[in-house]
């Protein structure tokens, strides 16, 4: 896509004034604010209606700027070298001298950090004198936005500016890994765990449902299109939309397909937009067929499971 520097400057000027702007990333769009400013971070929580206890991911241009705020370690450096910029978020310890707003982290001593790959946002980060806190650009518990028009659907005039960056290439959130001690996956995401394991040369534990959830119904609702979802469905009920992994020959208006030929990355990229489309097409519920539970398929199934808790 063509890069428009005037747009990037407009976003920069607003961020310098502690305003929030929506930014494109390769995972999903984000609602960005100055991560060093309490005022800007408060605005992010208010806009998203996000609970104060859910900390924000902070986005940096590169390692050099991160050193001001976080303690780095060997596992981090290995993964940074291999995957950054890219769709992986690291939880690290903050330095005592860190300037990150306590609002962004809910006073945590840890910080989730990421280096987004999207060229527009990389230029913006290079221009700025501070890192940006940026959670996904959607109302809390709802589906993330992967285009500027989807951001507009959720926020309307409430957001001062949306920096255009086309459709997010991954279309699903980053993988979050806690690297403070033994590496631990906190959220499945766009980067496959299998690839991360190869670089660290060890099996990584997965802890994606914290605080000892004992029943499936206690899972946190998230990524919801606002209508009920049933999973692993073979036979649909009357008037349901049917979301299938791979295109088949059945040509019915209530059939939606995540991929043409069964590519998992393509399925992840299409997931949120298709869920939005089904809602817009006025269906009152969604039946989802089986989706392969490997690679990014695990991330898709994780999102759909949480969305089904509506
Ligand atoms: P979002 O930005 O909306 O994609 O969500 C960010 C995710 O990062 C949330 O699930 C947070 O709980 C998680 N997160 C942010 N900061 C931390 C942290 N310091 N430790 C653990 N998880 C974090
Ligand atoms: Mg989110």
mmCIF file of N, CA, C and O and ligand atoms in Angstrom, residues 28 48 50 54 135-138 140-142 144 173 187 222-223, ligand 2:
data_model
loop_
_atom_site.group_PDB
_atom_site.id
_atom_site.type_symbol
_atom_site.label_atom_id
_atom_site.label_comp_id
_atom_site.label_asym_id
_atom_site.label_seq_id
_atom_site.Cartn_x
_atom_site.Cartn_y
_atom_site.Cartn_z
ATOM 1 N N UNK A 28 -4.313 -6.684 14.438
ATOM 2 C CA UNK A 28 -5.618 -6.008 14.349
ATOM 3 C C UNK A 28 -5.358 -4.506 14.528
ATOM 4 O O UNK A 28 -4.246 -4.108 14.873
ATOM 5 N N UNK A 48 -12.808 2.415 25.207
ATOM 6 C CA UNK A 48 -13.092 0.990 24.975
ATOM 7 C C UNK A 48 -14.070 0.406 25.979
ATOM 8 O O UNK A 48 -14.479 -0.740 25.849
ATOM 9 N N UNK A 50 -13.097 -0.424 28.862
ATOM 10 C CA UNK A 50 -12.258 -1.551 29.290
ATOM 11 C C UNK A 50 -12.065 -1.511 30.799
ATOM 12 O O UNK A 50 -11.776 -0.445 31.354
ATOM 13 N N UNK A 54 -7.461 -4.610 33.375
ATOM 14 C CA UNK A 54 -6.948 -5.320 32.194
ATOM 15 C C UNK A 54 -5.843 -4.485 31.537
ATOM 16 O O UNK A 54 -6.112 -3.553 30.797
ATOM 17 N N UNK A 135 -4.346 -1.168 22.995
ATOM 18 C CA UNK A 135 -5.152 -2.392 22.967
ATOM 19 C C UNK A 135 -5.910 -2.447 21.652
ATOM 20 O O UNK A 135 -5.878 -1.498 20.868
ATOM 21 N N UNK A 136 -6.595 -3.556 21.406
ATOM 22 C CA UNK A 136 -7.317 -3.701 20.146
ATOM 23 C C UNK A 136 -8.433 -2.649 20.039
ATOM 24 O O UNK A 136 -9.037 -2.262 21.040
ATOM 25 N N UNK A 137 -8.686 -2.208 18.811
ATOM 26 C CA UNK A 137 -9.632 -1.106 18.575
ATOM 27 C C UNK A 137 -11.054 -1.619 18.458
ATOM 28 O O UNK A 137 -11.637 -1.667 17.371
ATOM 29 N N UNK A 138 -11.598 -2.050 19.588
ATOM 30 C CA UNK A 138 -12.989 -2.522 19.640
ATOM 31 C C UNK A 138 -13.520 -2.215 21.036
ATOM 32 O O UNK A 138 -12.728 -2.012 21.961
ATOM 33 N N UNK A 140 -14.747 -3.201 24.535
ATOM 34 C CA UNK A 140 -14.358 -4.338 25.366
ATOM 35 C C UNK A 140 -15.351 -5.499 25.225
ATOM 36 O O UNK A 140 -16.560 -5.257 25.178
ATOM 37 N N UNK A 141 -14.851 -6.711 25.151
ATOM 38 C CA UNK A 141 -15.569 -7.998 24.974
ATOM 39 C C UNK A 141 -16.048 -8.260 23.532
ATOM 40 O O UNK A 141 -16.478 -9.361 23.225
ATOM 41 N N UNK A 142 -15.989 -7.256 22.664
ATOM 42 C CA UNK A 142 -16.477 -7.460 21.295
ATOM 43 C C UNK A 142 -15.334 -7.875 20.349
ATOM 44 O O UNK A 142 -14.194 -8.001 20.767
ATOM 45 N N UNK A 144 -12.471 -7.768 17.552
ATOM 46 C CA UNK A 144 -11.460 -6.797 17.141
ATOM 47 C C UNK A 144 -11.739 -6.311 15.717
ATOM 48 O O UNK A 144 -12.406 -6.990 14.938
ATOM 49 N N UNK A 173 -5.133 -11.410 16.852
ATOM 50 C CA UNK A 173 -4.220 -10.778 17.806
ATOM 51 C C UNK A 173 -2.874 -11.506 17.932
ATOM 52 O O UNK A 173 -2.731 -12.659 17.550
ATOM 53 N N UNK A 187 -1.558 -16.042 25.832
ATOM 54 C CA UNK A 187 -2.654 -15.927 24.856
ATOM 55 C C UNK A 187 -2.191 -16.556 23.548
ATOM 56 O O UNK A 187 -1.095 -16.253 23.084
ATOM 57 N N UNK A 222 -15.330 -12.905 25.365
ATOM 58 C CA UNK A 222 -14.469 -12.034 24.584
ATOM 59 C C UNK A 222 -14.753 -12.281 23.108
ATOM 60 O O UNK A 222 -15.358 -13.278 22.761
ATOM 61 N N UNK A 223 -14.321 -11.390 22.260
ATOM 62 C CA UNK A 223 -14.384 -11.596 20.815
ATOM 63 C C UNK A 223 -15.806 -11.927 20.348
ATOM 64 O O UNK A 223 -16.005 -12.705 19.416
HETATM 65 MG MG1 LIG B 2 -8.570 -7.027 22.688
#
